[in-house]
Short mmCIF file of C-alpha atoms in Angstrom, two decimals:
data_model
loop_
_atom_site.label_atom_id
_atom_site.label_comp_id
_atom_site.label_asym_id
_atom_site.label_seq_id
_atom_site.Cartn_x
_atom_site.Cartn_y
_atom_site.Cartn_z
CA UNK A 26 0.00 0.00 0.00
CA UNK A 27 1.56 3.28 -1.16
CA UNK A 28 1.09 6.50 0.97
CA UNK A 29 2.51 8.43 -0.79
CA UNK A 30 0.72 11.49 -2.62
CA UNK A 31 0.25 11.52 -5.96
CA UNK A 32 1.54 15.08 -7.98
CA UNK A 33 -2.24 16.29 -8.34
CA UNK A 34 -3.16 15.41 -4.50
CA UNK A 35 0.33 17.53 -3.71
CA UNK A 36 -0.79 20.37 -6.44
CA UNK A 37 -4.36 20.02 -5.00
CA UNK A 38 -3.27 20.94 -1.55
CA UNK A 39 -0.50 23.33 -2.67
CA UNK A 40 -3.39 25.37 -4.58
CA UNK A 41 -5.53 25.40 -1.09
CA UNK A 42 -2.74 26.60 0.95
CA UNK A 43 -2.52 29.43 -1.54
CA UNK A 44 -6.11 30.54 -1.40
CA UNK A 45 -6.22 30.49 2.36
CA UNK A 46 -2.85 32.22 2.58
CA UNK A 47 -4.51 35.10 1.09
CA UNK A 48 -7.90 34.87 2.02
CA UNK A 49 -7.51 35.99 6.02
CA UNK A 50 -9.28 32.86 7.76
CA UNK A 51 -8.35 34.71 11.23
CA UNK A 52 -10.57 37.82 10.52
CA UNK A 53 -13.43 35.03 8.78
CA UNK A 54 -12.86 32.79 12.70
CA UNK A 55 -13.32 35.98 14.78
CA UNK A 56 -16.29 37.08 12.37
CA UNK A 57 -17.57 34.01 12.53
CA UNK A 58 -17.28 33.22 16.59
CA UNK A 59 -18.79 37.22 17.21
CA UNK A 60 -22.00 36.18 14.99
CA UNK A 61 -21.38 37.43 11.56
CA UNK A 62 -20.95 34.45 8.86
CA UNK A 63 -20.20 36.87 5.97
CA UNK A 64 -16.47 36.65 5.58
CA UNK A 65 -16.96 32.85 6.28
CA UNK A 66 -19.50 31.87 3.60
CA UNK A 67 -17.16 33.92 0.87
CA UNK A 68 -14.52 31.80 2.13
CA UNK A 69 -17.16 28.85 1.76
CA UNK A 70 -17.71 30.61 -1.75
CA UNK A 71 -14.18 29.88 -2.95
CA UNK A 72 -13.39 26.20 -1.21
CA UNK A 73 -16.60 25.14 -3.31
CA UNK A 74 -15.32 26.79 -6.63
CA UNK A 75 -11.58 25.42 -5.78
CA UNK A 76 -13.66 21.87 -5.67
CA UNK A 77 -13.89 20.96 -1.94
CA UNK A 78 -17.41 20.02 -1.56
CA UNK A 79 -17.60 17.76 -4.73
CA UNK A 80 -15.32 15.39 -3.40
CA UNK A 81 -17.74 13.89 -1.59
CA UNK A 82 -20.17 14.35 -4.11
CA UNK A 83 -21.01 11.59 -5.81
CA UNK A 84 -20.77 12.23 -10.32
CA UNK A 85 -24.03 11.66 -10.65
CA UNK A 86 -25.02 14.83 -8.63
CA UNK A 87 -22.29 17.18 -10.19
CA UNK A 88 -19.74 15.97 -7.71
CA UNK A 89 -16.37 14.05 -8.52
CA UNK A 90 -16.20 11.56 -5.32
CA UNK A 91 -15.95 10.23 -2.94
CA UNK A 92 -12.67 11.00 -2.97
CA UNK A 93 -11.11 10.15 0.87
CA UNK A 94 -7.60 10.46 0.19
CA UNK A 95 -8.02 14.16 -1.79
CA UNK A 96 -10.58 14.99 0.83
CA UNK A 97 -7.98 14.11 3.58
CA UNK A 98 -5.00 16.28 1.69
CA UNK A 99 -8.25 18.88 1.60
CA UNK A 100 -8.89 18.58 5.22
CA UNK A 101 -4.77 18.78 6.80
CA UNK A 102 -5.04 22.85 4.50
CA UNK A 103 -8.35 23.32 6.34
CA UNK A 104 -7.10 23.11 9.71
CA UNK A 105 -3.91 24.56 9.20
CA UNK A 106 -6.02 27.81 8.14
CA UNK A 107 -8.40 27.49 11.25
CA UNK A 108 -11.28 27.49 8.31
CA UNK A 109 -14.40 28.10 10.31
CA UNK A 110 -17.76 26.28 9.74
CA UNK A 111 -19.52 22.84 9.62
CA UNK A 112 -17.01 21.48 6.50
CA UNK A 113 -16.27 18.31 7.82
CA UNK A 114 -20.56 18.03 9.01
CA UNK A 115 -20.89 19.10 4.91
CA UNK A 116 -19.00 16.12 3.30
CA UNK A 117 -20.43 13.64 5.92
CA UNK A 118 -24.67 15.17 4.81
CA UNK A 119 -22.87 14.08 0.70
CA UNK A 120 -21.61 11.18 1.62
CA UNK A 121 -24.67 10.23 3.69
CA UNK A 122 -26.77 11.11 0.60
CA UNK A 123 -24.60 9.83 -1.84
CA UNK A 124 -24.57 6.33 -0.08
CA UNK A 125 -28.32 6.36 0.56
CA UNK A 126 -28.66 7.19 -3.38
CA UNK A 127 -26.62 3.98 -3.96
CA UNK A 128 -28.30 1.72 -2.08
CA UNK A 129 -31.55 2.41 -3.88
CA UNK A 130 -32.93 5.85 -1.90
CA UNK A 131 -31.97 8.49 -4.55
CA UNK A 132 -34.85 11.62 -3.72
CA UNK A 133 -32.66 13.67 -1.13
CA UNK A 134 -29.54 13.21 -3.28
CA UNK A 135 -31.18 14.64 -6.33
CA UNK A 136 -32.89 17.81 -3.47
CA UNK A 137 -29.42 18.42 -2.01
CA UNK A 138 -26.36 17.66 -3.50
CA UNK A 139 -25.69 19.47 -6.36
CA UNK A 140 -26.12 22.43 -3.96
CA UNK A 141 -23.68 20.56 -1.61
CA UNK A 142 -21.24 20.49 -3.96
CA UNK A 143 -21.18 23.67 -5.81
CA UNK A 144 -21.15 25.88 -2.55
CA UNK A 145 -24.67 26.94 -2.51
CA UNK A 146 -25.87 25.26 0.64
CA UNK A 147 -24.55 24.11 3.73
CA UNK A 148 -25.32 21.04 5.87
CA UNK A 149 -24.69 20.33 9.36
CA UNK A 150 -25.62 16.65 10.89
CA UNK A 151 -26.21 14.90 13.77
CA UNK A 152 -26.11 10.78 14.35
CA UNK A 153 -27.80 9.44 17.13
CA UNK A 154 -28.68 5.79 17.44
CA UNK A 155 -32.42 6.38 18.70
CA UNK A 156 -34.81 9.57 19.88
CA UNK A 157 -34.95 7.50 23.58
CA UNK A 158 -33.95 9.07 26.70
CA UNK A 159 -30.85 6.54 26.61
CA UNK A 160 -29.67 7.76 23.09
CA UNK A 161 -30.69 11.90 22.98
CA UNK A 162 -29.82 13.31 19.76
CA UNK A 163 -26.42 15.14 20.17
CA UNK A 164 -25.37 18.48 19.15
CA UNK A 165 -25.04 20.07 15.54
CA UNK A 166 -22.47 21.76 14.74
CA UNK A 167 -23.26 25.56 13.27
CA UNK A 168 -27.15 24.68 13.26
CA UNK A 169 -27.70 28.07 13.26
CA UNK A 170 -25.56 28.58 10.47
CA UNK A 171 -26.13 26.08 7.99
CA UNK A 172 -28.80 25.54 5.53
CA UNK A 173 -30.10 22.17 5.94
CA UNK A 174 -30.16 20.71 9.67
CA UNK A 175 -30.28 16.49 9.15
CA UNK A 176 -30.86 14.51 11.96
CA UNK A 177 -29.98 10.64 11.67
CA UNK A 178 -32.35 8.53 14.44
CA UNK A 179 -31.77 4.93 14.27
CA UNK A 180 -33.57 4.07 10.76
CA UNK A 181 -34.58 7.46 10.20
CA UNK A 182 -33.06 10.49 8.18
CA UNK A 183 -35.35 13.81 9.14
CA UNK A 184 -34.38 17.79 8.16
CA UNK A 185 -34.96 19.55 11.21
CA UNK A 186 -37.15 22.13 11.34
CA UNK A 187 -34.03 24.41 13.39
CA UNK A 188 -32.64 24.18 16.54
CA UNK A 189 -32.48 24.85 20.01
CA UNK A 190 -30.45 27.45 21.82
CA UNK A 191 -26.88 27.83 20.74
CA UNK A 192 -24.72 26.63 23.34
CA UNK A 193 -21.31 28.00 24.70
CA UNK A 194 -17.87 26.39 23.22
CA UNK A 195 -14.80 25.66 24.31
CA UNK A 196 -13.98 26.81 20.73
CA UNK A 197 -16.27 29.90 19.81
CA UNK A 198 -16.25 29.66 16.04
CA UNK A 199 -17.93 25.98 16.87
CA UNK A 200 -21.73 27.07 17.80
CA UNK A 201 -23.36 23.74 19.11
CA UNK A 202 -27.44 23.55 19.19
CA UNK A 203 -29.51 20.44 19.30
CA UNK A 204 -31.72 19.90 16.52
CA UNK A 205 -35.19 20.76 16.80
CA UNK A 206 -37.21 17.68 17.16
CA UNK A 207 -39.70 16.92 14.44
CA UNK A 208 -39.34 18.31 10.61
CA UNK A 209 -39.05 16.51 7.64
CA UNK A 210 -38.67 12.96 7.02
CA UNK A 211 -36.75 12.24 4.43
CA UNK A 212 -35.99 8.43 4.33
CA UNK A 213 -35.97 5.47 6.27
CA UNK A 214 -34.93 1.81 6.60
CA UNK A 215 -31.94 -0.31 6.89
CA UNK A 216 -30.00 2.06 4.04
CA UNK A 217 -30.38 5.05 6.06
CA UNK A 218 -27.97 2.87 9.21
CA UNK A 219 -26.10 1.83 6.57
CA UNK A 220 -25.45 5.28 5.21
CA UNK A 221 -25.41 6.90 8.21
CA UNK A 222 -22.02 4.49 8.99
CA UNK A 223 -20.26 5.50 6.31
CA UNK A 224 -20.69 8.93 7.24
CA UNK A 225 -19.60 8.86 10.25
CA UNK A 226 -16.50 7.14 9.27
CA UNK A 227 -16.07 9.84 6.62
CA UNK A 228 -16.98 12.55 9.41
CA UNK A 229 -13.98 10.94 11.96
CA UNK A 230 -11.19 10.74 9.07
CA UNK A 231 -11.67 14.47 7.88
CA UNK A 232 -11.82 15.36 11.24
CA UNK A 233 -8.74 13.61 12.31
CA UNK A 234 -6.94 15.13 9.47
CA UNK A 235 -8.42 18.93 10.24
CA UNK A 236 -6.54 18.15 13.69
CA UNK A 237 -3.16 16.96 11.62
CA UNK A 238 -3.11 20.72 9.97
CA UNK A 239 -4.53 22.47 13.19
CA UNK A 240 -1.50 20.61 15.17
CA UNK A 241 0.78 21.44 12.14
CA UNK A 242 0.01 24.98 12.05
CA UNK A 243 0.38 25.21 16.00
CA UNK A 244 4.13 24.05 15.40
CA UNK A 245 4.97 25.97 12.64
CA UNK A 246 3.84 28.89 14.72
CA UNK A 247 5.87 27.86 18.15
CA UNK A 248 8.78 27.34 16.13
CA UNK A 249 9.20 30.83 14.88
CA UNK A 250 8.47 32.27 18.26
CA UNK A 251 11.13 30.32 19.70
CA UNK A 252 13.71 31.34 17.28
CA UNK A 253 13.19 35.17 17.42
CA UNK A 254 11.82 35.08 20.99
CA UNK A 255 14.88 35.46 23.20
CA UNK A 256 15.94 35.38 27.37
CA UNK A 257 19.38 35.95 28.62
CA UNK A 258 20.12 37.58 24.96
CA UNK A 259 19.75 33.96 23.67
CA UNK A 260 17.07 32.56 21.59
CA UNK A 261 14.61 30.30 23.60
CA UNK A 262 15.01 27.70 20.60
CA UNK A 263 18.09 26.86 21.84
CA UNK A 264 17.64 25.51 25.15
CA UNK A 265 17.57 21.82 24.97
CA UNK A 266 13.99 21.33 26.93
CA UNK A 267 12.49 23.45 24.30
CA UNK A 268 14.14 21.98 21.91
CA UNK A 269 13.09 18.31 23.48
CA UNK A 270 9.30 19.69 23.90
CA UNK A 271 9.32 20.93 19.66
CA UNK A 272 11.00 17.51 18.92
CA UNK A 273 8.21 15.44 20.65
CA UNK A 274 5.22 17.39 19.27
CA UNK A 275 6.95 17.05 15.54
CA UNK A 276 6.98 13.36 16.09
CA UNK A 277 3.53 12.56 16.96
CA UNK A 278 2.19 14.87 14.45
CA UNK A 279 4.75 13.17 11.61
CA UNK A 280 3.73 9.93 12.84
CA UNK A 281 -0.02 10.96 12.77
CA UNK A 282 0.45 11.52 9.17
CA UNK A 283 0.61 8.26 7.75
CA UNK A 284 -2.00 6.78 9.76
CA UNK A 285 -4.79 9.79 8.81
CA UNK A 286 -3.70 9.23 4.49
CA UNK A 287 -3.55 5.35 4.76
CA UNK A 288 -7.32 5.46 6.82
CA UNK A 289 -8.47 7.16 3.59
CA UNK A 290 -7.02 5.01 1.31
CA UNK A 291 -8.81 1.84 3.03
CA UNK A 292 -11.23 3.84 5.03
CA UNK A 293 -11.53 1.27 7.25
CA UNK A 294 -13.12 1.19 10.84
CA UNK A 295 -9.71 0.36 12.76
CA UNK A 296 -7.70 2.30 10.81
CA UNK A 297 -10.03 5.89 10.71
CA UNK A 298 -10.50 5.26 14.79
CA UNK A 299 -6.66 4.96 15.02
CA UNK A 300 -5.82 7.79 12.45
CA UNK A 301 -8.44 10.04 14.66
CA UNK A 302 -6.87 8.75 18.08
CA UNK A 303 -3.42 9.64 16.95
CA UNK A 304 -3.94 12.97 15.03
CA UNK A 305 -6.01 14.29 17.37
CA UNK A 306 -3.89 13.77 20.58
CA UNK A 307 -0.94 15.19 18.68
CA UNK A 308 -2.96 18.37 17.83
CA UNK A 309 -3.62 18.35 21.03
CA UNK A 310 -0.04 17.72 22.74
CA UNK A 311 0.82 20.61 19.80
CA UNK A 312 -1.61 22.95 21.46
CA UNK A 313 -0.26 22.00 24.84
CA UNK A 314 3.25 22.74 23.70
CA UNK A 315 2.58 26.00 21.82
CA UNK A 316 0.96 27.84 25.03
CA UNK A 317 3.74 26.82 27.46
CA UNK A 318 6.55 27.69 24.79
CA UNK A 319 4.61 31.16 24.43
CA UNK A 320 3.85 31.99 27.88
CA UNK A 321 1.62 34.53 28.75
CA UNK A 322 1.23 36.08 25.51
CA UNK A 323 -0.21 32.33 23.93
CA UNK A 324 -3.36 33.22 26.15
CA UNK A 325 -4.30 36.69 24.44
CA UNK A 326 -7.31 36.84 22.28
CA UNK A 327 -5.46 39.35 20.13
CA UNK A 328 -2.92 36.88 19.41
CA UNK A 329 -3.86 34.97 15.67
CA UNK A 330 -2.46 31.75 17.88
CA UNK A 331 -5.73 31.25 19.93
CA UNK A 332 -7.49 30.76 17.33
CA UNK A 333 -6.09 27.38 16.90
CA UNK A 334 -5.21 26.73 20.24
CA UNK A 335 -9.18 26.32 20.87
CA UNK A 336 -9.69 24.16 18.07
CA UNK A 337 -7.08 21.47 19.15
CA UNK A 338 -8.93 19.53 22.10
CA UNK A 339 -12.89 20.39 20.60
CA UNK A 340 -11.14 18.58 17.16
CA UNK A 341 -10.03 15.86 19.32
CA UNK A 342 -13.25 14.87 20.83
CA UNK A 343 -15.43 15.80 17.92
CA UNK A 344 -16.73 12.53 15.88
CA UNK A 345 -14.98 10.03 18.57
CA UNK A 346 -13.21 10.88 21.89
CA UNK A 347 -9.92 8.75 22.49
CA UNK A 348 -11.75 6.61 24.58
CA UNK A 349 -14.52 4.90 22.25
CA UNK A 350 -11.77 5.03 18.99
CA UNK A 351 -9.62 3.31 20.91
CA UNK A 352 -12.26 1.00 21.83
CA UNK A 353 -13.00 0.80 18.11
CA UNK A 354 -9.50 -0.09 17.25
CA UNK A 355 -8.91 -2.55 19.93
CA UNK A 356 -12.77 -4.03 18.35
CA UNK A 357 -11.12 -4.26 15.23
CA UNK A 358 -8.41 -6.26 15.72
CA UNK A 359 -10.93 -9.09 17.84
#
């Protein structure tokens, strides 16, 4: 099995970097976080016209996926840039629909995707096993924000009719609600479970690779402060437990890598749960590293770094904690 990327993947993510380099995702985050989505759907605008969206999108429904591996690639630029919205809730809703189209349930594909995939709409979703007291719907990410609100109950795929009240983050660009209970059904039976897997699965791997580039960017930044930041007329950089502290957080995000590109190339159970265990406690640890290496300053809002530090330990608990994908993993290989 070859990790490796091919030139277009490379020239795919390349070309992303570029766009966000000059499109100011901090100002679109703090828009978005203080309750105007402008700047962030024109950045939405542009990932959809650079071809984002129809990765997931099946051909059939103007899309050119699924695509895992160019969604991962896709995914690492995303959270490097701190991109701000329900992206990785987006591809799940087209893979969800694209799946559900397959397996003989084609009516919300042909409703939503083309939309999906050419930028116009947004989706958020939420997967919960039943509507019981035992199983309560969890929270959507950006209901408030996104077009379409689908809920996933056991058998069941319903558009909500909204949402509850938006409730406070650890991460303020991620607005959590509940989805209004009720709305639209849109399919049911065994397909929609079915589906609804392979969305998740989808949802965990892009999200375990938005950590990878959130914990990438985090070190990028901490290493530039430690070279120009300096005590005792010496650059922090080179004192050996900084340098020991940079070392460590480079090798679990380079050894994070592989795992996140070869769970999209066999997008397997195991291997996503152990690519999102991985990527996300090295974002994490990256985080952890990047406000003790700053000091005080790494806690100032005006500082761009916050803006990822916040993301790192939301990203790792999003779509699987550590705890249940390591239980996955350890359930794969029984």
């Amino acid at each position: 099995m070859s990790f490796l990327p091919t030139d277009e993947q490379r020239a795919f993510a390349r070309s992303l970097d570029a766009m966000l380099s000059a499109s100011d995702t901090p100002a679109a985050v703090r828009a978005w976080a203080g309750g105007d989505p402008g700047p962030g759907r024109g950045l939405w605008g542009r990932l959809a016209e650079a071809g984002v969206f129809a990765l997931a999108v099946p051909e059939a429904y103007d899309g050119v996926g699924p695509l895992p591996v160019e969604l991962a690639h896709a995914f690492v630029e995303l959270g490097r840039h701190a991109v701000p919205g329900p992206v990785v809730e987006t591809v799940a809703t087209a893979v969800l629909l694209g799946e559900l189209a397959r397996l003989g349930e084609p009516g919300p594909a042909k409703r939503l995707l083309p939309g999906l995939a050419s930028g116009e709409w947004t989706a958020t979703l939420a997967i919960a096993g039943t509507e019981s007291e035992r199983h309560p719907v969890p929270y959507a990410l950006d209901a408030d924000r996104a077009d379409a609100v689908l809920v996933v109950r056991g058998e069941e795929l319903w558009r909500a009719p909204g949402h509850g009240p938006v409730e406070v983050s650890a991460d303020p660009a991620r607005r959590l609600a509940r989805p209004a209970p009720g709305g639209e059904l849109l399919a049911e039976g065994t397909a929609v479970a079915v589906a609804a897997g392979h969305a998740r699965r989808l949802a965990t791997l892009a999200t375990a690779a938005q950590s990878l580039g959130v914990g990438r960017a985090l070190l990028d930044r901490t290493v530039a402060y430690a070279r120009q930041r300096t005590q005792f007329g010496t650059p922090i950089g080179a004192f050996q437990a900084v340098k020991h502290r940079l070392a460590d957080t480079l090798l679990a995000l380079e050894f994070a890598g592989p795992l996140v590109f070869g769970a999209a190339v066999t997008s397997a159970e195991g291997d996503v749960a152990a690519a999102k265990v991985a990527a996300g406690e090295a974002g994490y640890a990256a985080a952890r590293t990047a406000l003790q290496i700053h000091g005080a300053v790494g806690y100032t809002e005006e500082l761009d770094l916050s803006l990822w530090l916040r993301k790192a330990r939301p990203l790792r608990d999003a779509w699987g904690d550590p705890a249940a994908c390591r239980a996955a993993v350890l359930g794969a290989c029984s």
